[in-house]
Amino acid sequence: DEMRTRFTQVLKGHIAIATARVPVGSSGSQIDTLARMHLWRAGVDFDHGTGHGVGSYLGVHEGPQNISKRSSGPLKPGMIVSNEPGYYKAGEFGIRIESLVEVTQSPTPKGGEKDMLGFETLTLAPIDRTLIDPALLTAQELEWLNAYHARVRETLTPLVDSATADWLGTVTAAIQ
């Protein structure tokens, strides 16, 4: 039960980053708390940055973009950054849900005054539903998860054999 609760809290942080809309000029330090807030409410945290830039030629943690407490550079459209909140209980278990996201221009909300940025999730891999406590998710978080899994299924099914497609259908089925 503790693992499922922590996994779901980490997932909530992952979804918060994936769905965030922030003003142009915002830095990763301004959104890092979104990934941590559900863990903080439970009195726990993780000791790494929420995300880092992705480079080439094995420069995995390439900047200047990152999502962390120490980030100061502004995020800009086209940047690729990881979204990877986690939780680690010493000697027990560890959790990290990781995707790559692209910083995108996001429409200014009706009546809004600021140009906004958002994130487009690039990584397409199922999130283990057996580790999720759906009772801890809001309707919007569940909607995001089900839409993400539908996208994973629709994109990957034509690329795999029938046995894998069947498995993919099962592990990405909507949570009610």
Short mmCIF file of C-alpha atoms in Angstrom, two decimals:
data_model
loop_
_atom_site.label_atom_id
_atom_site.label_comp_id
_atom_site.label_asym_id
_atom_site.label_seq_id
_atom_site.Cartn_x
_atom_site.Cartn_y
_atom_site.Cartn_z
CA ASP A 1 0.00 0.00 0.00
CA GLU A 2 2.83 2.41 0.84
CA MET A 3 4.51 1.77 -2.53
CA ARG A 4 1.24 2.36 -4.40
CA THR A 5 0.61 5.58 -2.47
CA ARG A 6 4.13 6.90 -3.15
CA PHE A 7 3.98 5.81 -6.81
CA THR A 8 0.67 7.64 -7.23
CA GLN A 9 2.09 10.76 -5.54
CA VAL A 10 5.05 10.67 -7.93
CA LEU A 11 2.65 10.17 -10.86
CA LYS A 12 0.62 13.19 -9.74
CA GLY A 13 3.84 15.25 -9.84
CA HIS A 14 4.71 13.86 -13.26
CA ILE A 15 1.26 14.81 -14.57
CA ALA A 16 1.53 18.28 -12.97
CA ILE A 17 4.67 18.96 -15.02
CA ALA A 18 3.23 17.40 -18.19
CA THR A 19 0.14 19.62 -17.98
CA ALA A 20 1.76 22.81 -16.63
CA ARG A 21 1.22 26.10 -18.39
CA VAL A 22 3.70 28.81 -17.41
CA PRO A 23 4.46 32.33 -18.63
CA VAL A 24 7.20 32.75 -21.23
CA GLY A 25 10.45 33.46 -19.41
CA SER A 26 9.77 31.00 -16.59
CA SER A 27 12.64 28.88 -15.35
CA GLY A 28 12.64 25.27 -14.22
CA SER A 29 13.00 26.35 -10.59
CA GLN A 30 9.60 27.99 -10.81
CA ILE A 31 7.88 24.71 -11.75
CA ASP A 32 9.98 22.20 -9.80
CA THR A 33 7.58 22.42 -6.86
CA LEU A 34 4.73 21.13 -9.04
CA ALA A 35 6.46 17.74 -9.17
CA ARG A 36 7.11 17.70 -5.43
CA MET A 37 3.94 19.14 -3.90
CA HIS A 38 2.08 15.84 -3.40
CA LEU A 39 5.15 14.27 -1.78
CA TRP A 40 5.73 17.33 0.39
CA ARG A 41 2.15 17.16 1.66
CA ALA A 42 3.03 13.66 2.91
CA GLY A 43 6.29 14.87 4.48
CA VAL A 44 8.64 13.24 1.95
CA ASP A 45 10.77 14.44 -1.00
CA PHE A 46 13.38 13.30 -3.51
CA ASP A 47 16.98 14.49 -3.63
CA HIS A 48 17.51 15.06 -7.33
CA GLY A 49 16.33 17.54 -9.91
CA THR A 50 12.95 16.93 -11.50
CA GLY A 51 14.38 17.18 -14.99
CA HIS A 52 17.40 17.95 -17.10
CA GLY A 53 18.16 18.95 -20.65
CA VAL A 54 19.00 16.23 -23.12
CA GLY A 55 22.10 16.57 -25.22
CA SER A 56 23.89 14.65 -27.88
CA TYR A 57 27.16 12.72 -27.99
CA LEU A 58 26.46 11.30 -24.52
CA GLY A 59 25.91 14.74 -22.98
CA VAL A 60 22.85 13.38 -21.18
CA HIS A 61 22.48 16.26 -18.71
CA GLU A 62 23.01 19.06 -21.19
CA GLY A 63 21.85 22.53 -20.22
CA PRO A 64 20.97 25.23 -19.90
CA GLN A 65 17.43 23.88 -19.49
CA ASN A 66 16.48 21.88 -16.44
CA ILE A 67 13.72 21.58 -13.89
CA SER A 68 15.25 21.81 -10.44
CA LYS A 69 15.57 23.98 -7.38
CA ARG A 70 18.78 25.47 -8.79
CA SER A 71 17.57 26.25 -12.32
CA SER A 72 17.80 29.88 -13.40
CA GLY A 73 17.73 29.96 -17.20
CA PRO A 74 14.40 30.49 -18.97
CA LEU A 75 12.71 27.58 -20.71
CA LYS A 76 12.20 28.20 -24.44
CA PRO A 77 10.08 26.52 -27.11
CA GLY A 78 11.88 23.60 -28.74
CA MET A 79 13.96 22.69 -25.69
CA ILE A 80 13.82 19.05 -24.65
CA VAL A 81 13.84 18.36 -20.92
CA SER A 82 13.14 15.29 -18.82
CA ASN A 83 10.16 15.06 -16.49
CA GLU A 84 11.30 12.59 -13.83
CA PRO A 85 10.05 13.01 -10.29
CA GLY A 86 10.76 10.15 -7.93
CA TYR A 87 10.80 8.85 -4.40
CA TYR A 88 13.33 6.64 -2.60
CA LYS A 89 12.93 4.88 0.73
CA ALA A 90 16.39 3.82 1.89
CA GLY A 91 16.80 0.06 2.00
CA GLU A 92 13.24 -0.50 0.79
CA PHE A 93 12.29 0.71 -2.72
CA GLY A 94 12.67 3.46 -5.27
CA ILE A 95 10.36 5.05 -7.80
CA ARG A 96 11.00 7.25 -10.79
CA ILE A 97 8.55 8.03 -13.58
CA GLU A 98 10.52 9.51 -16.46
CA SER A 99 9.53 10.96 -19.80
CA LEU A 100 11.05 13.46 -22.17
CA VAL A 101 9.00 16.54 -22.91
CA GLU A 102 9.35 19.34 -25.41
CA VAL A 103 8.78 22.92 -24.29
CA THR A 104 6.04 24.28 -26.57
CA GLN A 105 4.26 27.56 -27.16
CA SER A 106 0.85 27.30 -25.49
CA PRO A 107 -2.20 29.38 -26.36
CA THR A 108 -2.88 32.33 -24.10
CA PRO A 109 -6.06 31.54 -22.17
CA LYS A 110 -9.12 33.63 -23.06
CA GLY A 111 -8.77 36.90 -21.18
CA GLY A 112 -5.11 36.15 -20.44
CA GLU A 113 -2.36 38.71 -20.83
CA LYS A 114 0.80 36.59 -20.99
CA ASP A 115 2.32 34.42 -23.69
CA MET A 116 2.45 30.92 -22.27
CA LEU A 117 4.55 27.78 -22.55
CA GLY A 118 3.51 24.18 -22.08
CA PHE A 119 4.99 20.72 -22.46
CA GLU A 120 4.41 18.00 -25.05
CA THR A 121 5.25 14.52 -23.79
CA LEU A 122 7.53 12.76 -26.29
CA THR A 123 8.17 9.42 -24.56
CA LEU A 124 5.58 6.74 -25.27
CA ALA A 125 5.73 3.91 -22.75
CA PRO A 126 2.99 2.52 -20.51
CA ILE A 127 2.90 3.65 -16.89
CA ASP A 128 2.37 0.61 -14.67
CA ARG A 129 -1.32 0.73 -13.72
CA THR A 130 -0.90 -1.89 -10.98
CA LEU A 131 1.12 0.64 -8.98
CA ILE A 132 -1.53 3.37 -9.21
CA ASP A 133 -4.15 4.05 -6.55
CA PRO A 134 -6.89 5.64 -8.71
CA ALA A 135 -8.66 6.96 -5.59
CA LEU A 136 -5.76 9.42 -5.14
CA LEU A 137 -6.10 10.87 -8.65
CA THR A 138 -8.30 13.83 -9.54
CA ALA A 139 -10.66 13.58 -12.51
CA GLN A 140 -8.25 15.73 -14.56
CA GLU A 141 -5.24 13.55 -13.66
CA LEU A 142 -7.15 10.40 -14.59
CA GLU A 143 -8.22 12.02 -17.86
CA TRP A 144 -4.58 12.85 -18.66
CA LEU A 145 -3.43 9.31 -17.80
CA ASN A 146 -6.13 7.65 -19.90
CA ALA A 147 -5.45 9.99 -22.85
CA TYR A 148 -1.70 9.35 -22.55
CA HIS A 149 -2.23 5.58 -22.51
CA ALA A 150 -4.59 5.83 -25.51
CA ARG A 151 -1.86 7.74 -27.39
CA VAL A 152 0.74 5.11 -26.42
CA ARG A 153 -1.56 2.32 -27.60
CA GLU A 154 -2.60 4.02 -30.87
CA THR A 155 0.96 4.99 -31.78
CA LEU A 156 2.77 1.76 -30.87
CA THR A 157 0.24 -0.96 -31.78
CA PRO A 158 0.88 -0.75 -35.56
CA LEU A 159 4.61 -1.16 -34.89
CA VAL A 160 4.54 -4.41 -32.87
CA ASP A 161 3.54 -8.06 -33.33
CA SER A 162 0.06 -9.25 -32.34
CA ALA A 163 1.07 -10.71 -28.95
CA THR A 164 2.75 -7.45 -27.98
CA ALA A 165 -0.24 -5.50 -29.31
CA ASP A 166 -2.55 -7.56 -27.09
CA TRP A 167 -0.30 -6.91 -24.08
CA LEU A 168 -0.16 -3.20 -24.96
CA GLY A 169 -3.95 -3.07 -25.10
CA THR A 170 -4.19 -4.57 -21.63
CA VAL A 171 -1.58 -2.39 -19.92
CA THR A 172 -2.91 0.83 -21.47
CA ALA A 173 -6.63 0.18 -20.91
CA ALA A 174 -8.48 3.11 -19.41
CA ILE A 175 -8.83 3.28 -15.65
CA GLN A 176 -12.45 3.96 -14.71
#
